[in-house]
Amino acid sequence: MKLLNYKAQFRSYKMLKVLSILFVMVFSFGKVATAQEKKQMVRLAKIKVDPVQLKNYTTALNEQMNTAIRVEPGVLTYYAVADKSNPSNITILEIYADTATYKAHIETAHFKKYKETVKDMVKSLKLVDVTLLNSAKKPGM
Amino acid sequence: MKLLNYKAQFRSYKMLKVLSILFVMVFSFGKVATAQEKKQMVRLAKIKVDPVQLKNYTTALNEQMNTAIRVEPGVLTYYAVADKSNPSNITILEIYADTATYKAHIETAHFKKYKETVKDMVKSLKLVDVTLLNSAKKPGM
């Protein structure tokens, strides 16, 4: 009887250990990427803009970003930032549902309009394909 | 009587024009930044990691990001990405409610633990203060 009790205790100790490890995995290292997230296409666009035309450029960029998010189901996230020390250095973080979405995106009328509008405003453009390691945000951000 | 009608029509035409302009401003150029958003501190951290220690580095980074978002009210957003062509090149987009939040953040136990853990993993670190030009996202992203 004593031995049985000991075995039962040992089993619940093992169970507790497994549960603790699972808890730590889920809450310390963030969520596991879903199949959908693994298909995502994530990119950094690094753009140097003619400083004189910066205001017109950002107007065209914002219009493109807002329209794509509004009308294209697979265009998921855009963040555009400008260096404080050199506001004509712009970096855009872009997340698309998959590469097919991106290919469709660059064929849309609003994207083609943006490219045409900014063609003499952009001095250089570097597209860097990246992997999303983690995103952590406050609810609603 | 005819003149009065004409004046009334002219007034409603003017009203319609003002409303149209407001509509275009709101829906074409995105939301106007709130006072809260203007106070935000936004940054790109550009990190080169020792490739041999990359797995340990991303574990420490994820733990830091997830903890800060969970326990610090003013830590709003983190996105960490790695270049596909060179996964040890990492870029982090960071958004804090204001600079006071950031100063408090770097004094927290979890941030100090992260810095201590990664001090021999990070080969270079470049912090670039930026201005958020626009963020546009699908609901729930």
Tab-separated table of C-alpha atoms in Angstrom:
chain	number	residue	atom	x	y	z
A	1	MET	CA	0.000	0.000	0.000
A	2	LYS	CA	2.814	2.347	0.936
A	3	LEU	CA	4.609	1.510	-2.300
A	4	LEU	CA	1.458	2.252	-4.338
A	5	ASN	CA	1.109	5.651	-2.672
A	6	TYR	CA	4.714	6.412	-3.460
A	7	LYS	CA	4.190	5.463	-7.124
A	8	ALA	CA	1.077	7.638	-7.339
A	9	GLN	CA	2.978	10.564	-5.828
A	10	PHE	CA	5.818	10.041	-8.300
A	11	ARG	CA	3.350	10.058	-11.209
A	12	SER	CA	1.768	13.335	-10.105
A	13	TYR	CA	5.222	14.849	-9.619
A	14	LYS	CA	6.124	13.897	-13.196
A	15	MET	CA	2.808	15.313	-14.450
A	16	LEU	CA	3.477	18.575	-12.597
A	17	LYS	CA	6.936	18.796	-14.141
A	18	VAL	CA	5.553	18.293	-17.677
A	19	LEU	CA	2.852	20.911	-17.030
A	20	SER	CA	5.458	23.388	-15.708
A	21	ILE	CA	7.634	22.944	-18.776
A	22	LEU	CA	4.623	23.454	-21.066
A	23	PHE	CA	3.636	26.561	-19.075
A	24	VAL	CA	7.138	28.030	-19.409
A	25	MET	CA	7.223	27.228	-23.150
A	26	VAL	CA	3.909	28.933	-23.802
A	27	PHE	CA	4.350	31.986	-21.575
A	28	SER	CA	8.083	32.687	-21.768
A	29	PHE	CA	8.832	32.107	-25.409
A	30	GLY	CA	5.638	33.416	-26.961
A	31	LYS	CA	3.125	31.659	-29.130
A	32	VAL	CA	4.146	28.940	-31.540
A	33	ALA	CA	3.853	30.137	-35.168
A	34	THR	CA	0.698	28.872	-36.850
A	35	ALA	CA	0.745	27.310	-40.328
A	36	GLN	CA	-0.757	30.573	-41.634
A	37	GLU	CA	2.023	32.642	-40.065
A	38	LYS	CA	4.699	30.367	-41.547
A	39	LYS	CA	3.361	31.125	-45.062
A	40	GLN	CA	3.593	34.884	-44.519
A	41	MET	CA	5.912	36.994	-46.641
A	42	VAL	CA	7.705	39.576	-44.489
A	43	ARG	CA	9.947	42.276	-45.869
A	44	LEU	CA	11.899	45.401	-45.007
A	45	ALA	CA	11.889	48.049	-47.739
A	46	LYS	CA	14.734	50.570	-47.292
A	47	ILE	CA	14.107	53.712	-49.291
A	48	LYS	CA	16.132	56.889	-49.769
A	49	VAL	CA	13.903	59.720	-50.940
A	50	ASP	CA	14.840	63.021	-52.579
A	51	PRO	CA	14.635	65.354	-49.512
A	52	VAL	CA	12.993	68.128	-51.553
A	53	GLN	CA	10.119	65.809	-52.506
A	54	LEU	CA	9.745	64.099	-49.110
A	55	LYS	CA	6.309	65.519	-48.298
A	56	ASN	CA	4.842	64.449	-51.642
A	57	TYR	CA	6.486	61.043	-51.271
A	58	THR	CA	4.981	60.350	-47.833
A	59	THR	CA	1.538	61.435	-49.084
A	60	ALA	CA	1.760	58.909	-51.940
A	61	LEU	CA	3.142	56.218	-49.613
A	62	ASN	CA	0.389	56.687	-47.028
A	63	GLU	CA	-2.284	56.562	-49.707
A	64	GLN	CA	-0.822	53.306	-51.072
A	65	MET	CA	-0.532	51.708	-47.625
A	66	ASN	CA	-4.006	52.685	-46.453
A	67	THR	CA	-5.666	51.614	-49.714
A	68	ALA	CA	-3.880	48.234	-49.827
A	69	ILE	CA	-4.838	47.440	-46.221
A	70	ARG	CA	-8.449	48.487	-46.908
A	71	VAL	CA	-9.064	46.651	-50.188
A	72	GLU	CA	-6.606	43.711	-50.387
A	73	PRO	CA	-7.496	40.826	-48.039
A	74	GLY	CA	-3.929	39.428	-47.875
A	75	VAL	CA	-2.119	42.715	-47.181
A	76	LEU	CA	-1.836	42.417	-43.395
A	77	THR	CA	0.570	44.965	-41.867
A	78	TYR	CA	2.583	48.067	-42.772
A	79	TYR	CA	4.780	50.193	-40.521
A	80	ALA	CA	6.662	53.067	-42.168
A	81	VAL	CA	9.335	54.914	-40.176
A	82	ALA	CA	11.826	57.694	-41.002
A	83	ASP	CA	15.235	58.167	-39.353
A	84	LYS	CA	15.109	61.178	-37.001
A	85	SER	CA	18.655	62.186	-37.990
A	86	ASN	CA	17.814	61.895	-41.710
A	87	PRO	CA	14.051	61.877	-42.419
A	88	SER	CA	14.558	60.996	-46.086
A	89	ASN	CA	15.799	57.517	-44.996
A	90	ILE	CA	12.610	55.493	-44.767
A	91	THR	CA	12.143	51.878	-43.629
A	92	ILE	CA	8.903	49.975	-44.183
A	93	LEU	CA	8.013	46.694	-42.476
A	94	GLU	CA	5.548	44.827	-44.707
A	95	ILE	CA	3.634	41.620	-43.927
A	96	TYR	CA	1.637	39.793	-46.621
A	97	ALA	CA	-0.397	36.581	-46.114
A	98	ASP	CA	1.809	34.783	-48.673
A	99	THR	CA	3.910	35.411	-51.783
A	100	ALA	CA	0.866	35.033	-54.095
A	101	THR	CA	-0.776	37.958	-52.256
A	102	TYR	CA	2.338	40.057	-52.784
A	103	LYS	CA	2.462	39.226	-56.494
A	104	ALA	CA	-1.198	40.245	-56.845
A	105	HIS	CA	-0.543	43.406	-54.793
A	106	ILE	CA	2.085	44.788	-57.169
A	107	GLU	CA	-0.375	44.407	-60.060
A	108	THR	CA	-3.135	46.501	-58.419
A	109	ALA	CA	-4.071	49.935	-59.781
A	110	HIS	CA	-3.246	51.692	-56.474
A	111	PHE	CA	0.242	50.145	-56.295
A	112	LYS	CA	0.986	50.988	-59.943
A	113	LYS	CA	-0.243	54.566	-59.322
A	114	TYR	CA	2.115	54.822	-56.309
A	115	LYS	CA	5.101	53.508	-58.330
A	116	GLU	CA	4.385	55.959	-61.158
A	117	THR	CA	3.927	58.888	-58.731
A	118	VAL	CA	7.170	58.265	-56.814
A	119	LYS	CA	9.455	57.135	-59.646
A	120	ASP	CA	11.378	60.445	-59.685
A	121	MET	CA	11.221	60.887	-55.875
A	122	VAL	CA	12.984	57.626	-54.866
A	123	LYS	CA	16.795	57.790	-55.036
A	124	SER	CA	17.350	54.183	-53.953
A	125	LEU	CA	15.291	51.179	-52.935
A	126	LYS	CA	16.559	48.031	-51.214
A	127	LEU	CA	14.148	45.163	-50.547
A	128	VAL	CA	15.240	42.754	-47.809
A	129	ASP	CA	13.294	39.524	-47.327
A	130	VAL	CA	13.124	38.668	-43.641
A	131	THR	CA	11.713	36.092	-41.249
A	132	LEU	CA	9.470	37.293	-38.425
A	133	LEU	CA	11.133	36.027	-35.222
A	134	ASN	CA	8.510	37.455	-32.899
A	135	SER	CA	5.901	40.153	-32.600
A	136	ALA	CA	4.617	41.191	-29.200
A	137	LYS	CA	2.085	43.982	-28.795
A	138	LYS	CA	-0.319	45.474	-26.309
A	139	PRO	CA	-3.958	44.595	-27.156
A	140	GLY	CA	-5.284	47.086	-29.718
A	141	MET	CA	-1.821	48.145	-30.928
B	1	MET	CA	-38.145	83.772	-53.595
B	2	LYS	CA	-36.059	82.431	-56.478
B	3	LEU	CA	-33.008	84.300	-55.136
B	4	LEU	CA	-33.484	82.784	-51.641
B	5	ASN	CA	-33.651	79.271	-53.123
B	6	TYR	CA	-30.493	79.924	-55.073
B	7	LYS	CA	-28.695	81.125	-51.901
B	8	ALA	CA	-29.839	78.035	-49.978
B	9	GLN	CA	-28.624	75.787	-52.794
B	10	PHE	CA	-25.295	77.595	-52.856
B	11	ARG	CA	-24.905	77.110	-49.079
B	12	SER	CA	-25.579	73.372	-49.321
B	13	TYR	CA	-23.166	73.093	-52.249
B	14	LYS	CA	-20.478	74.747	-50.118
B	15	MET	CA	-21.300	72.415	-47.202
B	16	LEU	CA	-21.033	69.392	-49.510
B	17	LYS	CA	-17.655	70.588	-50.746
B	18	VAL	CA	-16.313	70.993	-47.179
B	19	LEU	CA	-17.616	67.528	-46.254
B	20	SER	CA	-16.020	65.995	-49.355
B	21	ILE	CA	-12.650	67.538	-48.514
B	22	LEU	CA	-12.885	66.273	-44.917
B	23	PHE	CA	-13.832	62.806	-46.211
B	24	VAL	CA	-10.838	62.703	-48.553
B	25	MET	CA	-8.498	63.930	-45.776
B	26	VAL	CA	-9.667	61.245	-43.360
B	27	PHE	CA	-9.846	58.301	-45.759
B	28	SER	CA	-6.979	59.004	-48.173
B	29	PHE	CA	-4.237	60.141	-45.827
B	30	GLY	CA	-4.972	57.954	-42.798
B	31	LYS	CA	-5.741	59.009	-39.277
B	32	VAL	CA	-4.285	62.184	-37.809
B	33	ALA	CA	-1.715	61.372	-35.088
B	34	THR	CA	-3.134	61.820	-31.581
B	35	ALA	CA	-1.240	63.709	-28.863
B	36	GLN	CA	-0.432	60.327	-27.275
B	37	GLU	CA	1.034	59.022	-30.540
B	38	LYS	CA	3.183	62.139	-30.944
B	39	LYS	CA	4.817	61.424	-27.542
B	40	GLN	CA	5.742	57.867	-28.556
B	41	MET	CA	9.378	56.818	-28.758
B	42	VAL	CA	9.961	54.659	-31.840
B	43	ARG	CA	13.234	52.950	-32.613
B	44	LEU	CA	14.935	50.476	-34.910
B	45	ALA	CA	17.551	48.305	-33.201
B	46	LYS	CA	19.966	46.736	-35.727
B	47	ILE	CA	21.812	43.811	-34.188
B	48	LYS	CA	24.489	41.482	-35.564
B	49	VAL	CA	24.585	38.263	-33.550
B	50	ASP	CA	27.326	35.628	-33.337
B	51	PRO	CA	25.868	32.988	-35.746
B	52	VAL	CA	26.938	30.108	-33.473
B	53	GLN	CA	24.878	31.547	-30.609
B	54	LEU	CA	21.862	32.646	-32.653
B	55	LYS	CA	19.389	30.165	-31.148
B	56	ASN	CA	20.278	31.144	-27.586
B	57	TYR	CA	20.126	34.809	-28.547
B	58	THR	CA	16.605	34.606	-30.014
B	59	THR	CA	15.413	32.676	-26.929
B	60	ALA	CA	16.695	35.476	-24.667
B	61	LEU	CA	15.283	38.161	-26.987
B	62	ASN	CA	11.825	36.569	-27.129
B	63	GLU	CA	11.723	36.213	-23.357
B	64	GLN	CA	12.650	39.890	-22.930
B	65	MET	CA	10.069	41.080	-25.493
B	66	ASN	CA	7.208	38.958	-24.165
B	67	THR	CA	7.905	39.860	-20.522
B	68	ALA	CA	8.173	43.608	-21.226
B	69	ILE	CA	4.887	43.628	-23.168
B	70	ARG	CA	3.173	41.641	-20.392
B	71	VAL	CA	4.363	43.585	-17.347
B	72	GLU	CA	5.291	47.134	-18.483
B	73	PRO	CA	2.262	49.313	-19.296
B	74	GLY	CA	4.184	51.685	-21.612
B	75	VAL	CA	5.954	49.049	-23.716
B	76	LEU	CA	3.569	48.950	-26.675
B	77	THR	CA	4.967	47.094	-29.685
B	78	TYR	CA	7.883	44.884	-30.714
B	79	TYR	CA	8.553	43.263	-34.080
B	80	ALA	CA	11.802	41.305	-34.466
B	81	VAL	CA	12.879	40.143	-37.930
B	82	ALA	CA	15.967	38.370	-39.287
B	83	ASP	CA	17.384	38.761	-42.815
B	84	LYS	CA	16.654	35.612	-44.840
B	85	SER	CA	20.034	35.848	-46.566
B	86	ASN	CA	21.834	36.297	-43.224
B	87	PRO	CA	19.708	35.251	-40.214
B	88	SER	CA	22.216	36.684	-37.714
B	89	ASN	CA	21.291	40.213	-38.948
B	90	ILE	CA	18.329	41.135	-36.769
B	91	THR	CA	16.158	44.261	-36.872
B	92	ILE	CA	13.728	45.145	-34.089
B	93	LEU	CA	10.992	47.780	-34.366
B	94	GLU	CA	10.222	49.072	-30.873
B	95	ILE	CA	7.416	51.422	-29.795
B	96	TYR	CA	7.262	52.882	-26.271
B	97	ALA	CA	4.568	55.236	-24.937
B	98	ASP	CA	7.225	57.926	-24.293
B	99	THR	CA	10.925	58.334	-23.428
B	100	ALA	CA	10.244	58.051	-19.653
B	101	THR	CA	8.787	54.561	-20.280
B	102	TYR	CA	11.905	53.584	-22.191
B	103	LYS	CA	14.216	54.857	-19.426
B	104	ALA	CA	12.239	52.818	-16.862
B	105	HIS	CA	12.283	49.780	-19.188
B	106	ILE	CA	16.081	49.558	-19.332
B	107	GLU	CA	16.192	49.528	-15.518
B	108	THR	CA	13.858	46.505	-15.162
B	109	ALA	CA	15.157	43.136	-13.928
B	110	HIS	CA	14.071	41.337	-17.142
B	111	PHE	CA	15.860	43.827	-19.403
B	112	LYS	CA	19.048	43.679	-17.299
B	113	LYS	CA	18.881	39.866	-17.362
B	114	TYR	CA	18.575	39.985	-21.188
B	115	LYS	CA	21.566	42.358	-21.520
B	116	GLU	CA	23.685	40.166	-19.224
B	117	THR	CA	22.664	36.968	-21.067
B	118	VAL	CA	23.426	38.315	-24.568
B	119	LYS	CA	26.529	40.425	-23.843
B	120	ASP	CA	28.856	37.878	-25.492
B	121	MET	CA	26.365	36.959	-28.250
B	122	VAL	CA	25.909	40.430	-29.783
B	123	LYS	CA	28.689	41.446	-32.186
B	124	SER	CA	27.267	44.909	-32.937
B	125	LEU	CA	24.267	47.014	-31.974
B	126	LYS	CA	23.035	50.142	-33.736
B	127	LEU	CA	20.075	52.054	-32.278
B	128	VAL	CA	18.284	54.346	-34.744
B	129	ASP	CA	15.646	56.737	-33.415
B	130	VAL	CA	12.839	57.056	-35.929
B	131	THR	CA	9.510	58.772	-36.462
B	132	LEU	CA	6.460	56.622	-37.202
B	133	LEU	CA	5.108	57.943	-40.525
B	134	ASN	CA	2.196	55.521	-40.685
B	135	SER	CA	1.026	52.149	-39.496
B	136	ALA	CA	-1.791	50.388	-41.283
B	137	LYS	CA	-2.951	46.929	-40.264
B	138	LYS	CA	-5.792	44.501	-40.671
B	139	PRO	CA	-8.009	44.324	-37.550
B	140	GLY	CA	-6.454	41.888	-35.045
B	141	MET	CA	-2.964	42.028	-36.592
